[in-house]
Short mmCIF file of C-alpha atoms in Angstrom, two decimals:
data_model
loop_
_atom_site.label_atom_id
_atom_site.label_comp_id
_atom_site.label_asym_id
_atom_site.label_seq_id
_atom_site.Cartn_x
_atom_site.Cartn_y
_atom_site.Cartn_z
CA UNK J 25 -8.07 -20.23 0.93
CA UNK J 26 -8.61 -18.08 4.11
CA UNK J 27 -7.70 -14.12 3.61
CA UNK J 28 -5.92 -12.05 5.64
CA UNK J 29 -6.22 -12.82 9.19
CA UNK J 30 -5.76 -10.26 11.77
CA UNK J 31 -6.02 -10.07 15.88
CA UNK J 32 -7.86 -9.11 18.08
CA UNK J 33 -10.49 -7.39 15.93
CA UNK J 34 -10.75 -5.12 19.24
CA UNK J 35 -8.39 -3.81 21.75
CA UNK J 36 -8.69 -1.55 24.48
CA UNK J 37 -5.41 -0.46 26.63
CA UNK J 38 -5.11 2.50 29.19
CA UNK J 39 -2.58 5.02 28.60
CA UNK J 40 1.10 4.05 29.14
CA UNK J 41 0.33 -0.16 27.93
CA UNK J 42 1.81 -1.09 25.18
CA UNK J 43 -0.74 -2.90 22.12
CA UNK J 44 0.09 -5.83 19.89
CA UNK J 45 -1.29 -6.44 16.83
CA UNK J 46 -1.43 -9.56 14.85
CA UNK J 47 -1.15 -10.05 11.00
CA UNK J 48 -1.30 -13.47 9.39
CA UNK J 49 -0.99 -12.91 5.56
CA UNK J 50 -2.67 -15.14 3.01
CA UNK J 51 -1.50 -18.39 2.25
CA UNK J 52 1.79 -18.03 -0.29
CA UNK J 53 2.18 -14.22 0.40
CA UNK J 54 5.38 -13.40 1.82
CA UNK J 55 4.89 -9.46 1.72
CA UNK J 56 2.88 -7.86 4.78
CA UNK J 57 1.92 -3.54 4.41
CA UNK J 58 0.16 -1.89 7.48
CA UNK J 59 -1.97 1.14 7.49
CA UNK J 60 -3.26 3.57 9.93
CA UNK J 61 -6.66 4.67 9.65
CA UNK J 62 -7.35 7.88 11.87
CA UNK J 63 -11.34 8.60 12.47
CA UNK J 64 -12.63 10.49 9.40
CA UNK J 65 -9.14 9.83 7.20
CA UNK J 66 -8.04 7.72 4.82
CA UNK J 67 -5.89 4.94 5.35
CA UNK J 68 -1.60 5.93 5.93
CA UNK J 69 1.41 3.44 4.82
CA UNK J 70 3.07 2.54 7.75
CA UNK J 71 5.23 -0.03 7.31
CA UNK J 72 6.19 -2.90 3.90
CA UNK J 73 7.75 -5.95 5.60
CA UNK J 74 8.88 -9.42 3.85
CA UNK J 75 9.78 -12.03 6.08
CA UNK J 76 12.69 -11.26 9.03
CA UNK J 77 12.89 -7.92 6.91
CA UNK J 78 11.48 -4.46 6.84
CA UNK J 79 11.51 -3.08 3.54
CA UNK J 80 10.03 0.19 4.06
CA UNK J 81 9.07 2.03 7.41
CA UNK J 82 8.86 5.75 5.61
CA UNK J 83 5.52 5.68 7.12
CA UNK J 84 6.11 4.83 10.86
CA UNK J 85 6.08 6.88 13.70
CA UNK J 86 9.66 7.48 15.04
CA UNK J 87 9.03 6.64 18.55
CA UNK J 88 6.80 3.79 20.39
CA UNK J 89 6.09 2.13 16.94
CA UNK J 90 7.59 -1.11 15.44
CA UNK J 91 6.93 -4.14 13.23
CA UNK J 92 8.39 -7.41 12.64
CA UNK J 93 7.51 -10.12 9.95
CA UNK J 94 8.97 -13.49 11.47
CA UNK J 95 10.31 -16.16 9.83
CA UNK J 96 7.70 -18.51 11.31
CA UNK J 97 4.29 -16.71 12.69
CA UNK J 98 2.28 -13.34 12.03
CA UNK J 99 3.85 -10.30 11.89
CA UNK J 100 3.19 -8.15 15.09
CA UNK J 101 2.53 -3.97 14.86
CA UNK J 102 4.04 -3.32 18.54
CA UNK J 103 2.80 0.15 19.97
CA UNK J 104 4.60 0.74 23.10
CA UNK J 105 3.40 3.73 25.70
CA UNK J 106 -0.14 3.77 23.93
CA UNK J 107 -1.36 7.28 23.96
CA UNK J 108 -5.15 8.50 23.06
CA UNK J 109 -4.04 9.73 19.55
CA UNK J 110 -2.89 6.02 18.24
CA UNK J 111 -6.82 5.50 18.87
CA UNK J 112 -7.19 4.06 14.83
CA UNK J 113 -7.95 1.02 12.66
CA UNK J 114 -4.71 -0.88 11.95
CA UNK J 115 -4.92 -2.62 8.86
CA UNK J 116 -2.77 -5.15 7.66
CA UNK J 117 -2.16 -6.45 3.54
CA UNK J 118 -0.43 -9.29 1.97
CA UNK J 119 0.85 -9.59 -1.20
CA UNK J 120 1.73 -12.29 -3.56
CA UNK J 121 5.90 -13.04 -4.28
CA UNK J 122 5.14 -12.52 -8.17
CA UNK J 123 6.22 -9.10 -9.15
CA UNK J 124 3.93 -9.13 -11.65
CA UNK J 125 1.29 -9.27 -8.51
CA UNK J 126 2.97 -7.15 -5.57
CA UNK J 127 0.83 -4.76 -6.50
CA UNK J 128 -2.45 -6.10 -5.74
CA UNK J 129 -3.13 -6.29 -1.95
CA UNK J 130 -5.43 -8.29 -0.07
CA UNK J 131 -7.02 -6.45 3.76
CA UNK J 132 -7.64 -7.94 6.37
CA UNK J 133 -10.56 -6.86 8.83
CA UNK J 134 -8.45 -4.51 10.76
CA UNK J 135 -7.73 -4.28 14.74
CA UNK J 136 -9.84 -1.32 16.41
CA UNK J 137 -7.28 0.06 18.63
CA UNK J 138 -9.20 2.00 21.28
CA UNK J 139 -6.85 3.78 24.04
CA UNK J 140 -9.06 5.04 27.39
CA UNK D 7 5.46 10.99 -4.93
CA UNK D 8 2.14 10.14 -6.33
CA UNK D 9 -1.13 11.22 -5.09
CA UNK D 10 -5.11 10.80 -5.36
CA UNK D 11 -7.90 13.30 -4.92
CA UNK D 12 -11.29 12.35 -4.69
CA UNK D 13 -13.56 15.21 -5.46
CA UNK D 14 -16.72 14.11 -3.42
CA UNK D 15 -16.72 13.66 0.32
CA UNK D 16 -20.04 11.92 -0.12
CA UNK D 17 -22.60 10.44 -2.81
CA UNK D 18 -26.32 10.39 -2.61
CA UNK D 19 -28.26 8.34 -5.56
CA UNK D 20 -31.10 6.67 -5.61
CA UNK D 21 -31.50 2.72 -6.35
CA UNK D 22 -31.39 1.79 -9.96
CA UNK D 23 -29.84 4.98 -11.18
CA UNK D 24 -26.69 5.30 -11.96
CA UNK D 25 -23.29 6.64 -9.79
CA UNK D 26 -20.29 8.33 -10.56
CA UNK D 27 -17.72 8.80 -7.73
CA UNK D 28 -14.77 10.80 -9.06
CA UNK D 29 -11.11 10.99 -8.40
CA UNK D 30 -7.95 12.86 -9.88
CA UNK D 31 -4.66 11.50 -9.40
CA UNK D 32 -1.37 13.06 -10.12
CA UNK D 33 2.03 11.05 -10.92
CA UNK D 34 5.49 11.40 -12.95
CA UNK D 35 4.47 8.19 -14.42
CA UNK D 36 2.17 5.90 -15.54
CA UNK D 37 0.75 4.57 -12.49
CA UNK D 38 -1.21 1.84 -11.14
CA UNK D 39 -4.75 2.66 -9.92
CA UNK D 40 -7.31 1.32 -7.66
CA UNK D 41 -10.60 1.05 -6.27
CA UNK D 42 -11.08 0.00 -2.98
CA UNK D 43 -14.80 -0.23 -1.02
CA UNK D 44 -15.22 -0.52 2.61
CA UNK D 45 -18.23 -1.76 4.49
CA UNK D 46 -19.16 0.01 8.15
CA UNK D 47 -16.17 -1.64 10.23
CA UNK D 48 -15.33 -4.17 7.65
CA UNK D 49 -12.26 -4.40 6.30
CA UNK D 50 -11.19 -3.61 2.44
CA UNK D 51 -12.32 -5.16 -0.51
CA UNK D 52 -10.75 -5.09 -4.31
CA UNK D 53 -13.04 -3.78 -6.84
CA UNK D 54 -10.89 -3.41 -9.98
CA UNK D 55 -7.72 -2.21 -10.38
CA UNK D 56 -5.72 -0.42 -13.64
CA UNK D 57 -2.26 -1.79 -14.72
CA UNK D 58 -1.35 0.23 -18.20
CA UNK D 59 -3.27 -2.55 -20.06
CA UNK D 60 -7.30 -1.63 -21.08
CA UNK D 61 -8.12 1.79 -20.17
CA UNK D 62 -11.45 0.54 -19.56
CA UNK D 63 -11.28 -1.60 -16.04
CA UNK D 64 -14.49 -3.85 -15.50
CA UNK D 65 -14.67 -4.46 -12.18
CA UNK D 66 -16.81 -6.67 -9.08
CA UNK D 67 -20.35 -6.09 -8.86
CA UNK D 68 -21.17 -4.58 -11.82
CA UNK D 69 -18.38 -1.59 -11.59
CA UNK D 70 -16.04 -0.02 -13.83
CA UNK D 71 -13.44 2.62 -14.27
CA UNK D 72 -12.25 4.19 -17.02
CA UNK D 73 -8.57 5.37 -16.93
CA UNK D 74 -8.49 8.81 -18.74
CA UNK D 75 -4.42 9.90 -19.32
CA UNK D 76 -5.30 13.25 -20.54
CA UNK D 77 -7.65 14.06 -17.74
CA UNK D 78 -5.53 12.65 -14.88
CA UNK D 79 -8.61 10.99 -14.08
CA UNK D 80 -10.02 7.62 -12.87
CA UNK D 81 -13.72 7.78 -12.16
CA UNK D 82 -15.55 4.80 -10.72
CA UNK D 83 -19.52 4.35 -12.54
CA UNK D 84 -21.67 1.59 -12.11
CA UNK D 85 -25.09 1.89 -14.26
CA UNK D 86 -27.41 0.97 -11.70
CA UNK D 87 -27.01 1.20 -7.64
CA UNK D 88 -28.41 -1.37 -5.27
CA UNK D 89 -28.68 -0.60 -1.65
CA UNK D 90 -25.75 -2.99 -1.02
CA UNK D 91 -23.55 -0.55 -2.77
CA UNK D 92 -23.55 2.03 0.35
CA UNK D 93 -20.26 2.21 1.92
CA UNK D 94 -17.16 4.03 1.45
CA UNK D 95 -14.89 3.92 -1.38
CA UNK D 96 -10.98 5.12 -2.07
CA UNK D 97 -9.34 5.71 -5.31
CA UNK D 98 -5.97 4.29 -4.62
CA UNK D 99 -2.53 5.03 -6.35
CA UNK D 100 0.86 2.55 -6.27
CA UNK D 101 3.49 4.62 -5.15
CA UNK D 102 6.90 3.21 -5.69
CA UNK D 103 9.41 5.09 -2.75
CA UNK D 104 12.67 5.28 -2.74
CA UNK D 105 14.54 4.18 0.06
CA UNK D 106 17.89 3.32 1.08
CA UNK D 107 17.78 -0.47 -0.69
CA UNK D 108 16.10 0.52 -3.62
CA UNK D 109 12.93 0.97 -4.65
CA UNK D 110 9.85 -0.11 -2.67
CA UNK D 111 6.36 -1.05 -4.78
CA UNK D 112 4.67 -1.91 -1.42
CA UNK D 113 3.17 1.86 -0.43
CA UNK D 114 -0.82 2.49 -1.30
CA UNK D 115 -1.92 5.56 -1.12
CA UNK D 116 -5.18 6.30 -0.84
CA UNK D 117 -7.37 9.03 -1.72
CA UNK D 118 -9.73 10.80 1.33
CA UNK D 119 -12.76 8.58 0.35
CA UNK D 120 -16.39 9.02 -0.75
CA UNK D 121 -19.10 7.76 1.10
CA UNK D 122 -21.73 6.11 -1.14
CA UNK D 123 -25.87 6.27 0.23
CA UNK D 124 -28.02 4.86 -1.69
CA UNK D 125 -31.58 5.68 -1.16
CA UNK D 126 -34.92 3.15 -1.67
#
């Protein structure tokens, strides 16, 4: 059973691009979370999605930020107008449909979002 | 909302003696608790986690947490550290948010972290 898939692992964009960022959950988890990790911080909520529905974006950025779960395919972190300070990990979670289980979430590797 | 403190930035112990990595939470509730470890530019892996059910948590790799109500506390120990125990580690709460459809059980958040080094 593969984990949490996510790409690219790397990504480098210039000022001004805009980044995507690819999240395939585990198989049979229907709920997707992504965090921000800053250099030196913890990891931030950013975003609880379930498929062709956001659930809770309390944690995204107003501007330049948004996410999307699919019905069929990964969900995709879109950062439009990169700027240096969105330079972070991006990780993404899944979560099992049980209630019992939504708690418990599974990481991926994260993307390295470097912006020059 | 819930939060997590972890009261050391960074860990030093040598192999084969024991750690302690330490963390405070604070909630309205009874929470659910983690512990997460990260590798150097890995990604996150589950080491135990504490539903209201044993206040002792036995965990991977020979770790456990002990879930202490009156303390607020949830302090990771492991009797024994290997060298492959370096990396970084967050105490993690469960923090149901309210939001305009309800109640949302998918927001983690974590603690600053604690960086583990293990010496030879």
């Amino acid at each position: 059973n593969a984990g949490v898939m996510q790409n690219p692992r790397h990504l480098v964009r210039r000022r001004g691009q805009e980044a995507r960022l690819r999240c395939s959950p585990m198989k049979g988890h229907s709920h997707v979370y992504w965090y921000r990790q800053l250099p030196e911080e913890g990891l931030k909520f950013m975003v609880y999605l379930q498929k062709e529905n956001i659930i809770d974006e309390s944690g995204m950025p107003k501007e330049r930020f948004s996410a999307e779960f699919p019905k069929e395919g990964p969900s995709i972190l879109r950062i439009q107008q990169v700027v240096r300070g969105d330079s972070a990990a991006y990780f993404c979670a899944s979560s099992p449909e049980d209630r019992g289980l939504r708690e418990t979430q599974y990481f991926g590797p994260g993307t390295r979002l470097l912006v020059l | 909302a819930q939060s997590v403190t972890q009261l050391d930035s960074h860990v030093s112990v040598s192999e084969g003696t024991p750690v302690l990595l330490r963390c405070n939470y604070s909630s309205s509730y009874s929470p659910s608790l983690f512990w997460y470890v990260q590798h150097p530019n890995k990604g996150l892996q589950l080491l135990l986690k504490y539903t209201s059910a044993a206040t002792l948590v036995k965990g991977i790799n020979g770790f456990e947490a002990e879930f202490k109500k009156s303390e607020t506390s949830f302090h990771l120990t492991k009797p024994s550290a290997h060298m492959s125990d370096a990396a970084e580690y967050f105490c993690v709460v469960s923090d149901p948010s309210q939001y305009a459809g309800g109640t949302s059980y998918g927001k983690l958040t974590f603690g600053q972290g604690t960086i583990l080094t293990v010496h030879p």
